[in-house]
């Protein structure tokens, strides 16, 4: 352990965002009079003398919160803590707790080897943004919220072992373990039973345990979980075939027209065999809808979007909807898995219906899935349900069964030859003999030509050597890459599974490695045609449980990039005559049990299908979305919604998201489009590189804060590299614009930009006079939580409250907002002792107040669902996303008449909710809590307003998006014509 001297602590304290040196000297006039450095005085004397460090109100709160002090005493290991310091700088025997509280937490000294301030800060970026020391935050609220304080401490898992109600998980665990109680801190790394030698021996036991299980830092795990940073594919893409200079025809039969063919599983209807093997009513939905995740961030179960539901393929109308979806998003054909066992077909009904309904206008082909069915779902010979056998006449009988499909006018043909795939040619007794006999049998039936393809699932031999015409990639099978399961905390209790065996059996791989492998495979020169493949995601937990395979880090943006690069390679190879068609095979349209489906789901919506559409659409230009950071706040959440809409509406544009600072929403943006954090000084170079590869491009700045760096960067570009369209979103009120000194930049944009979008008439009225419609547009902001990736890592759940308790909710970022909230809450609590309050914001209420809960960040929709009223506490809002959410949910929105852009969208909102001061607010809240007739009438009115507001806001949003899309399209069409 590295030992720190006083000089090291002084340097750390000077750099800490929660220590205000000038403020400290201002408070300590006697210290200032000596001319001493603030940090040096506090480290050497101030903490011991009880002087308050300016800039850290959380310290005072902890000192006056008995429960927090008790938890710190339980967590602190005095011997280990003191050993972090040089001998001459260690606290005295009775001062260790005081040192840890008043100094150690400010300079990054951990109180115990199972608490990591660095890990806590990395896992909770809102704490970093709020400039609160990690240990103090954990003691005040983070512990009870279940936030991760160490990679070996699983709060939820400890809760299942009798965690005391309201206790801080680490403190309760350490207290009980030191007392000799056998506990497990997580389900993945077993901890030995407590040493009978006593508490100090058990502390050393925990120290050894922590050292034996260091935090996982596997580079492939980092690449899979972190934002893609363009997938590390820049070099590969530079060597890749370019986008064709003219749009290519999309009709089937043109060799260089891109074709996307999706494998199709016909398992979603009942058959007698499945009823007998798995139970009455079994379909693939049975497993898919009940799967549970093994590790944090695993998307299980996969649930279908409400537009499709858990459909039944016995209904032809379902297939009609599937065809409409496929055609809309650029799918050329379905490739039905064809289950045929020596003359016995299974799951044949969907194909029969397809042939019986010629109005299903979509190409199709067949893949003979010639593998044994077993209970393991992997074609293995163990626990066989029905074996795949090859009697002497199997080839001729197979050919006869295929004829109705092969003769259908919609059947996929390349150069007039029907396309047929074989899933496991290596299982055939003699693949070359099979190919000869099949061609001969089909020729005798009038089909003289055949494109026979082998699927590279388990067999990867040269197709030409066995009489086949080519091979098809079948992602993500047979990709050599390390198993990342041992790097991840698994969510299982030790009593349920052997964790060591589970780490061996569970296979978790990095999705970026599948992309890199398969694209590299396509780039190799071969003596036979190899058709590209890709998969949106893969996770067969639903089918195989603890023996499952999952690919971590799949997102629509990554899948789009994979598919697009594979499409360009296929078009280049087809143009050179090396392929019969520029075809790509996607695994799969509807493999819900393997977490591998293009069909829309409840997590990504239509994201996978939109990725296909974007991948097959030739690029005609580019769009840069610029944000000032990716923190979890209103403007940034709105940027995410605009990204989703523009990605969907403009598939012909390459989209790049640039942010000038990090934040919790990086991964969320990156899931939809490549996202990069760019320093303002580097912005011009990044924009220049982006412009160099576009026929024309446009830029949209998502806030005034990002405008000055953008103006400087645009001024540095050569004239031929400047954007064809410049747009700006203004989210700030006039007072904030003036206080930040952004008025000159705004006036410059008013003269140079093509469009300025404001969230409300309140903001639009304050814009420079040079701006007027159509250059000035009012569009309400949007907040769609469905686009957030792993929100549990930065959005806590609401606190547990007594059943039926009246809850007042408030939020804000400034101390003034908290003061307004408390001015209402304190008298309300006095008059209604059963009332509870929840304050959300980085500024913590000072001291403990019974009935008052605090969260620095929160899943606000869940909090509103539990709230009885929302008090608007800010000095003003250009729109008010949380206020809008309250209105949508029918929660009373109580305001003091401060500027609120949302009010422009609420013409009929009850005036009673607009109060003159705290006393009137308390009176209204007491009326709502009493639930009398007047309160009932008010709530009925609010419910009607919620309906009207939702419809009004949705329409305004859709019209605003359409207007922006139209303007961007016109600008780029003009730029393309000029080019």
PDB file of C-alpha atoms in Angstrom, residues 491-666:
ATOM      1  CA  UNK A 491     -26.949 -12.321 -10.508  1.00  0.00           C
ATOM      2  CA  UNK A 492     -27.493 -15.686  -8.837  1.00  0.00           C
ATOM      3  CA  UNK A 493     -27.607 -16.801  -5.232  1.00  0.00           C
ATOM      4  CA  UNK A 494     -24.922 -19.335  -4.228  1.00  0.00           C
ATOM      5  CA  UNK A 495     -27.620 -21.719  -3.021  1.00  0.00           C
ATOM      6  CA  UNK A 496     -29.088 -21.832  -6.528  1.00  0.00           C
ATOM      7  CA  UNK A 497     -25.984 -22.450  -8.609  1.00  0.00           C
ATOM      8  CA  UNK A 498     -22.302 -23.289  -8.377  1.00  0.00           C
ATOM      9  CA  UNK A 499     -20.791 -19.979  -9.364  1.00  0.00           C
ATOM     10  CA  UNK A 500     -17.496 -21.547 -10.410  1.00  0.00           C
ATOM     11  CA  UNK A 501     -19.300 -23.924 -12.760  1.00  0.00           C
ATOM     12  CA  UNK A 502     -21.552 -21.152 -13.972  1.00  0.00           C
ATOM     13  CA  UNK A 503     -18.538 -19.068 -14.973  1.00  0.00           C
ATOM     14  CA  UNK A 504     -17.331 -22.047 -17.003  1.00  0.00           C
ATOM     15  CA  UNK A 505     -20.693 -22.816 -18.618  1.00  0.00           C
ATOM     16  CA  UNK A 506     -22.029 -19.325 -19.297  1.00  0.00           C
ATOM     17  CA  UNK A 507     -20.460 -17.777 -22.389  1.00  0.00           C
ATOM     18  CA  UNK A 508     -20.510 -14.014 -22.834  1.00  0.00           C
ATOM     19  CA  UNK A 509     -18.698 -12.396 -25.747  1.00  0.00           C
ATOM     20  CA  UNK A 510     -18.179  -8.859 -27.001  1.00  0.00           C
ATOM     21  CA  UNK A 511     -20.434  -7.895 -29.909  1.00  0.00           C
ATOM     22  CA  UNK A 512     -17.780  -5.595 -31.467  1.00  0.00           C
ATOM     23  CA  UNK A 513     -15.544  -8.644 -31.890  1.00  0.00           C
ATOM     24  CA  UNK A 514     -18.232 -10.360 -33.983  1.00  0.00           C
ATOM     25  CA  UNK A 515     -18.338  -7.317 -36.265  1.00  0.00           C
ATOM     26  CA  UNK A 516     -14.579  -7.153 -36.636  1.00  0.00           C
ATOM     27  CA  UNK A 517     -14.239 -10.894 -37.269  1.00  0.00           C
ATOM     28  CA  UNK A 518     -16.963 -11.228 -39.884  1.00  0.00           C
ATOM     29  CA  UNK A 519     -15.977  -8.086 -41.786  1.00  0.00           C
ATOM     30  CA  UNK A 520     -12.353  -9.237 -41.850  1.00  0.00           C
ATOM     31  CA  UNK A 521     -13.564 -12.604 -43.124  1.00  0.00           C
ATOM     32  CA  UNK A 522     -15.443 -10.899 -45.953  1.00  0.00           C
ATOM     33  CA  UNK A 523     -12.329  -8.930 -46.908  1.00  0.00           C
ATOM     34  CA  UNK A 524     -10.247 -12.079 -47.471  1.00  0.00           C
ATOM     35  CA  UNK A 525      -9.703 -13.263 -51.040  1.00  0.00           C
ATOM     36  CA  UNK A 526     -11.352 -16.647 -51.627  1.00  0.00           C
ATOM     37  CA  UNK A 527     -11.827 -18.999 -54.504  1.00  0.00           C
ATOM     38  CA  UNK A 528     -15.589 -19.204 -53.982  1.00  0.00           C
ATOM     39  CA  UNK A 529     -18.481 -16.801 -53.325  1.00  0.00           C
ATOM     40  CA  UNK A 530     -19.006 -15.917 -49.657  1.00  0.00           C
ATOM     41  CA  UNK A 531     -22.192 -14.000 -48.927  1.00  0.00           C
ATOM     42  CA  UNK A 532     -22.179 -11.683 -45.925  1.00  0.00           C
ATOM     43  CA  UNK A 533     -24.083 -12.145 -42.717  1.00  0.00           C
ATOM     44  CA  UNK A 534     -24.882 -10.055 -39.667  1.00  0.00           C
ATOM     45  CA  UNK A 535     -27.047 -10.250 -36.573  1.00  0.00           C
ATOM     46  CA  UNK A 536     -28.686  -7.465 -34.585  1.00  0.00           C
ATOM     47  CA  UNK A 537     -27.971  -9.214 -31.269  1.00  0.00           C
ATOM     48  CA  UNK A 538     -27.699 -12.705 -29.845  1.00  0.00           C
ATOM     49  CA  UNK A 539     -28.667 -14.096 -26.431  1.00  0.00           C
ATOM     50  CA  UNK A 540     -30.144 -17.596 -26.157  1.00  0.00           C
ATOM     51  CA  UNK A 541     -30.657 -17.461 -22.388  1.00  0.00           C
ATOM     52  CA  UNK A 542     -34.357 -18.132 -22.952  1.00  0.00           C
ATOM     53  CA  UNK A 543     -33.558 -21.521 -24.449  1.00  0.00           C
ATOM     54  CA  UNK A 544     -30.390 -22.635 -22.728  1.00  0.00           C
ATOM     55  CA  UNK A 545     -30.306 -20.964 -19.336  1.00  0.00           C
ATOM     56  CA  UNK A 546     -26.934 -21.340 -17.610  1.00  0.00           C
ATOM     57  CA  UNK A 547     -25.438 -22.899 -20.770  1.00  0.00           C
ATOM     58  CA  UNK A 548     -26.407 -19.893 -22.850  1.00  0.00           C
ATOM     59  CA  UNK A 549     -24.346 -17.706 -25.156  1.00  0.00           C
ATOM     60  CA  UNK A 550     -24.843 -13.946 -25.247  1.00  0.00           C
ATOM     61  CA  UNK A 551     -23.072 -11.157 -27.096  1.00  0.00           C
ATOM     62  CA  UNK A 552     -22.667  -8.085 -24.938  1.00  0.00           C
ATOM     63  CA  UNK A 553     -22.856  -4.578 -26.370  1.00  0.00           C
ATOM     64  CA  UNK A 554     -25.208  -4.955 -29.341  1.00  0.00           C
ATOM     65  CA  UNK A 555     -26.891  -1.686 -30.356  1.00  0.00           C
ATOM     66  CA  UNK A 556     -28.715  -0.464 -33.464  1.00  0.00           C
ATOM     67  CA  UNK A 557     -25.790   1.853 -34.342  1.00  0.00           C
ATOM     68  CA  UNK A 558     -23.279  -0.999 -34.251  1.00  0.00           C
ATOM     69  CA  UNK A 559     -25.551  -3.310 -36.204  1.00  0.00           C
ATOM     70  CA  UNK A 560     -26.131  -0.596 -38.809  1.00  0.00           C
ATOM     71  CA  UNK A 561     -22.414  -0.110 -39.288  1.00  0.00           C
ATOM     72  CA  UNK A 562     -21.823  -3.855 -39.599  1.00  0.00           C
ATOM     73  CA  UNK A 563     -24.590  -4.287 -42.146  1.00  0.00           C
ATOM     74  CA  UNK A 564     -23.618  -1.239 -44.171  1.00  0.00           C
ATOM     75  CA  UNK A 565     -19.961  -2.234 -44.484  1.00  0.00           C
ATOM     76  CA  UNK A 566     -20.952  -5.782 -45.413  1.00  0.00           C
ATOM     77  CA  UNK A 567     -23.374  -4.363 -48.008  1.00  0.00           C
ATOM     78  CA  UNK A 568     -20.618  -2.274 -49.609  1.00  0.00           C
ATOM     79  CA  UNK A 569     -18.355  -5.329 -49.805  1.00  0.00           C
ATOM     80  CA  UNK A 570     -21.108  -7.421 -51.380  1.00  0.00           C
ATOM     81  CA  UNK A 571     -21.847  -4.738 -53.987  1.00  0.00           C
ATOM     82  CA  UNK A 572     -18.171  -4.418 -54.827  1.00  0.00           C
ATOM     83  CA  UNK A 573     -17.785  -8.208 -55.195  1.00  0.00           C
ATOM     84  CA  UNK A 574     -20.985  -8.542 -57.251  1.00  0.00           C
ATOM     85  CA  UNK A 575     -19.853  -5.706 -59.507  1.00  0.00           C
ATOM     86  CA  UNK A 576     -16.664  -7.655 -60.211  1.00  0.00           C
ATOM     87  CA  UNK A 577     -18.665 -10.779 -61.066  1.00  0.00           C
ATOM     88  CA  UNK A 578     -17.521 -12.725 -58.008  1.00  0.00           C
ATOM     89  CA  UNK A 579     -21.006 -13.077 -56.533  1.00  0.00           C
ATOM     90  CA  UNK A 580     -24.297 -13.986 -58.126  1.00  0.00           C
ATOM     91  CA  UNK A 581     -25.948 -11.175 -56.124  1.00  0.00           C
ATOM     92  CA  UNK A 582     -25.033  -8.505 -53.572  1.00  0.00           C
ATOM     93  CA  UNK A 583     -26.846 -10.455 -50.880  1.00  0.00           C
ATOM     94  CA  UNK A 584     -26.671 -10.258 -47.096  1.00  0.00           C
ATOM     95  CA  UNK A 585     -28.237 -12.780 -44.745  1.00  0.00           C
ATOM     96  CA  UNK A 586     -29.413 -11.403 -41.389  1.00  0.00           C
ATOM     97  CA  UNK A 587     -29.851 -13.722 -38.461  1.00  0.00           C
ATOM     98  CA  UNK A 588     -32.754 -13.273 -37.882  1.00  0.00           C
ATOM     99  CA  UNK A 589     -36.208 -11.859 -38.475  1.00  0.00           C
ATOM    100  CA  UNK A 590     -37.805 -13.441 -35.415  1.00  0.00           C
ATOM    101  CA  UNK A 591     -35.499 -15.656 -33.335  1.00  0.00           C
ATOM    102  CA  UNK A 592     -36.975 -14.355 -30.086  1.00  0.00           C
ATOM    103  CA  UNK A 593     -35.754 -17.340 -28.069  1.00  0.00           C
ATOM    104  CA  UNK A 594     -32.194 -16.507 -29.134  1.00  0.00           C
ATOM    105  CA  UNK A 595     -32.525 -12.775 -28.534  1.00  0.00           C
ATOM    106  CA  UNK A 596     -31.923 -12.258 -32.226  1.00  0.00           C
ATOM    107  CA  UNK A 597     -34.721 -10.466 -34.069  1.00  0.00           C
ATOM    108  CA  UNK A 598     -35.326  -7.567 -36.413  1.00  0.00           C
ATOM    109  CA  UNK A 599     -38.952  -7.399 -35.343  1.00  0.00           C
ATOM    110  CA  UNK A 600     -39.657  -4.461 -33.009  1.00  0.00           C
ATOM    111  CA  UNK A 601     -39.420  -4.990 -29.274  1.00  0.00           C
ATOM    112  CA  UNK A 602     -40.199  -3.056 -26.115  1.00  0.00           C
ATOM    113  CA  UNK A 603     -36.606  -1.946 -25.520  1.00  0.00           C
ATOM    114  CA  UNK A 604     -35.310  -0.809 -28.923  1.00  0.00           C
ATOM    115  CA  UNK A 605     -38.663  -0.215 -30.577  1.00  0.00           C
ATOM    116  CA  UNK A 606     -38.119  -0.293 -34.339  1.00  0.00           C
ATOM    117  CA  UNK A 607     -34.407   0.381 -33.907  1.00  0.00           C
ATOM    118  CA  UNK A 608     -33.149  -2.807 -35.575  1.00  0.00           C
ATOM    119  CA  UNK A 609     -35.362  -2.358 -38.641  1.00  0.00           C
ATOM    120  CA  UNK A 610     -34.370   1.291 -38.882  1.00  0.00           C
ATOM    121  CA  UNK A 611     -30.736   0.135 -38.809  1.00  0.00           C
ATOM    122  CA  UNK A 612     -31.424  -2.107 -41.814  1.00  0.00           C
ATOM    123  CA  UNK A 613     -33.083   0.730 -43.697  1.00  0.00           C
ATOM    124  CA  UNK A 614     -30.169   3.038 -42.967  1.00  0.00           C
ATOM    125  CA  UNK A 615     -27.601   0.383 -43.894  1.00  0.00           C
ATOM    126  CA  UNK A 616     -29.067  -0.356 -47.321  1.00  0.00           C
ATOM    127  CA  UNK A 617     -29.829   3.269 -48.220  1.00  0.00           C
ATOM    128  CA  UNK A 618     -26.977   4.911 -50.193  1.00  0.00           C
ATOM    129  CA  UNK A 619     -25.381   7.790 -48.315  1.00  0.00           C
ATOM    130  CA  UNK A 620     -26.175  11.194 -49.791  1.00  0.00           C
ATOM    131  CA  UNK A 621     -24.826  13.433 -47.035  1.00  0.00           C
ATOM    132  CA  UNK A 622     -24.130  13.826 -43.353  1.00  0.00           C
ATOM    133  CA  UNK A 623     -25.602  15.301 -40.180  1.00  0.00           C
ATOM    134  CA  UNK A 624     -23.714  16.400 -37.069  1.00  0.00           C
ATOM    135  CA  UNK A 625     -25.607  16.794 -33.804  1.00  0.00           C
ATOM    136  CA  UNK A 626     -23.540  18.860 -31.377  1.00  0.00           C
ATOM    137  CA  UNK A 627     -24.230  18.934 -27.641  1.00  0.00           C
ATOM    138  CA  UNK A 628     -22.380  20.693 -24.846  1.00  0.00           C
ATOM    139  CA  UNK A 629     -22.202  17.468 -22.784  1.00  0.00           C
ATOM    140  CA  UNK A 630     -23.994  14.156 -22.228  1.00  0.00           C
ATOM    141  CA  UNK A 631     -25.189  14.711 -18.669  1.00  0.00           C
ATOM    142  CA  UNK A 632     -28.629  13.497 -17.662  1.00  0.00           C
ATOM    143  CA  UNK A 633     -30.523  16.784 -18.024  1.00  0.00           C
ATOM    144  CA  UNK A 634     -33.365  18.218 -20.087  1.00  0.00           C
ATOM    145  CA  UNK A 635     -31.527  19.551 -23.150  1.00  0.00           C
ATOM    146  CA  UNK A 636     -29.461  16.385 -23.393  1.00  0.00           C
ATOM    147  CA  UNK A 637     -32.489  14.101 -23.069  1.00  0.00           C
ATOM    148  CA  UNK A 638     -34.155  16.140 -25.807  1.00  0.00           C
ATOM    149  CA  UNK A 639     -31.075  15.722 -27.999  1.00  0.00           C
ATOM    150  CA  UNK A 640     -31.489  11.973 -27.600  1.00  0.00           C
ATOM    151  CA  UNK A 641     -35.091  12.186 -28.832  1.00  0.00           C
ATOM    152  CA  UNK A 642     -34.130  14.342 -31.813  1.00  0.00           C
ATOM    153  CA  UNK A 643     -31.418  11.832 -32.638  1.00  0.00           C
ATOM    154  CA  UNK A 644     -33.966   8.999 -32.644  1.00  0.00           C
ATOM    155  CA  UNK A 645     -36.358  10.954 -34.876  1.00  0.00           C
ATOM    156  CA  UNK A 646     -33.737  12.158 -37.374  1.00  0.00           C
ATOM    157  CA  UNK A 647     -32.140   8.734 -37.561  1.00  0.00           C
ATOM    158  CA  UNK A 648     -35.523   7.322 -38.534  1.00  0.00           C
ATOM    159  CA  UNK A 649     -36.557  10.079 -40.945  1.00  0.00           C
ATOM    160  CA  UNK A 650     -33.243  10.590 -42.784  1.00  0.00           C
ATOM    161  CA  UNK A 651     -31.760   7.168 -43.521  1.00  0.00           C
ATOM    162  CA  UNK A 652     -29.691   8.635 -46.371  1.00  0.00           C
ATOM    163  CA  UNK A 653     -27.559  10.665 -43.947  1.00  0.00           C
ATOM    164  CA  UNK A 654     -24.526   9.586 -41.995  1.00  0.00           C
ATOM    165  CA  UNK A 655     -25.158  10.827 -38.460  1.00  0.00           C
ATOM    166  CA  UNK A 656     -22.399  11.748 -36.034  1.00  0.00           C
ATOM    167  CA  UNK A 657     -23.039  12.927 -32.470  1.00  0.00           C
ATOM    168  CA  UNK A 658     -20.366  15.172 -30.965  1.00  0.00           C
ATOM    169  CA  UNK A 659     -20.435  16.343 -27.362  1.00  0.00           C
ATOM    170  CA  UNK A 660     -18.027  18.736 -25.708  1.00  0.00           C
ATOM    171  CA  UNK A 661     -18.142  16.904 -22.373  1.00  0.00           C
ATOM    172  CA  UNK A 662     -18.968  13.451 -21.013  1.00  0.00           C
ATOM    173  CA  UNK A 663     -21.941  12.292 -18.980  1.00  0.00           C
ATOM    174  CA  UNK A 664     -24.389   9.512 -18.243  1.00  0.00           C
ATOM    175  CA  UNK A 665     -26.108   9.664 -21.650  1.00  0.00           C
ATOM    176  CA  UNK A 666     -23.019   8.888 -23.753  1.00  0.00           C
TER     177      UNK A 666
END
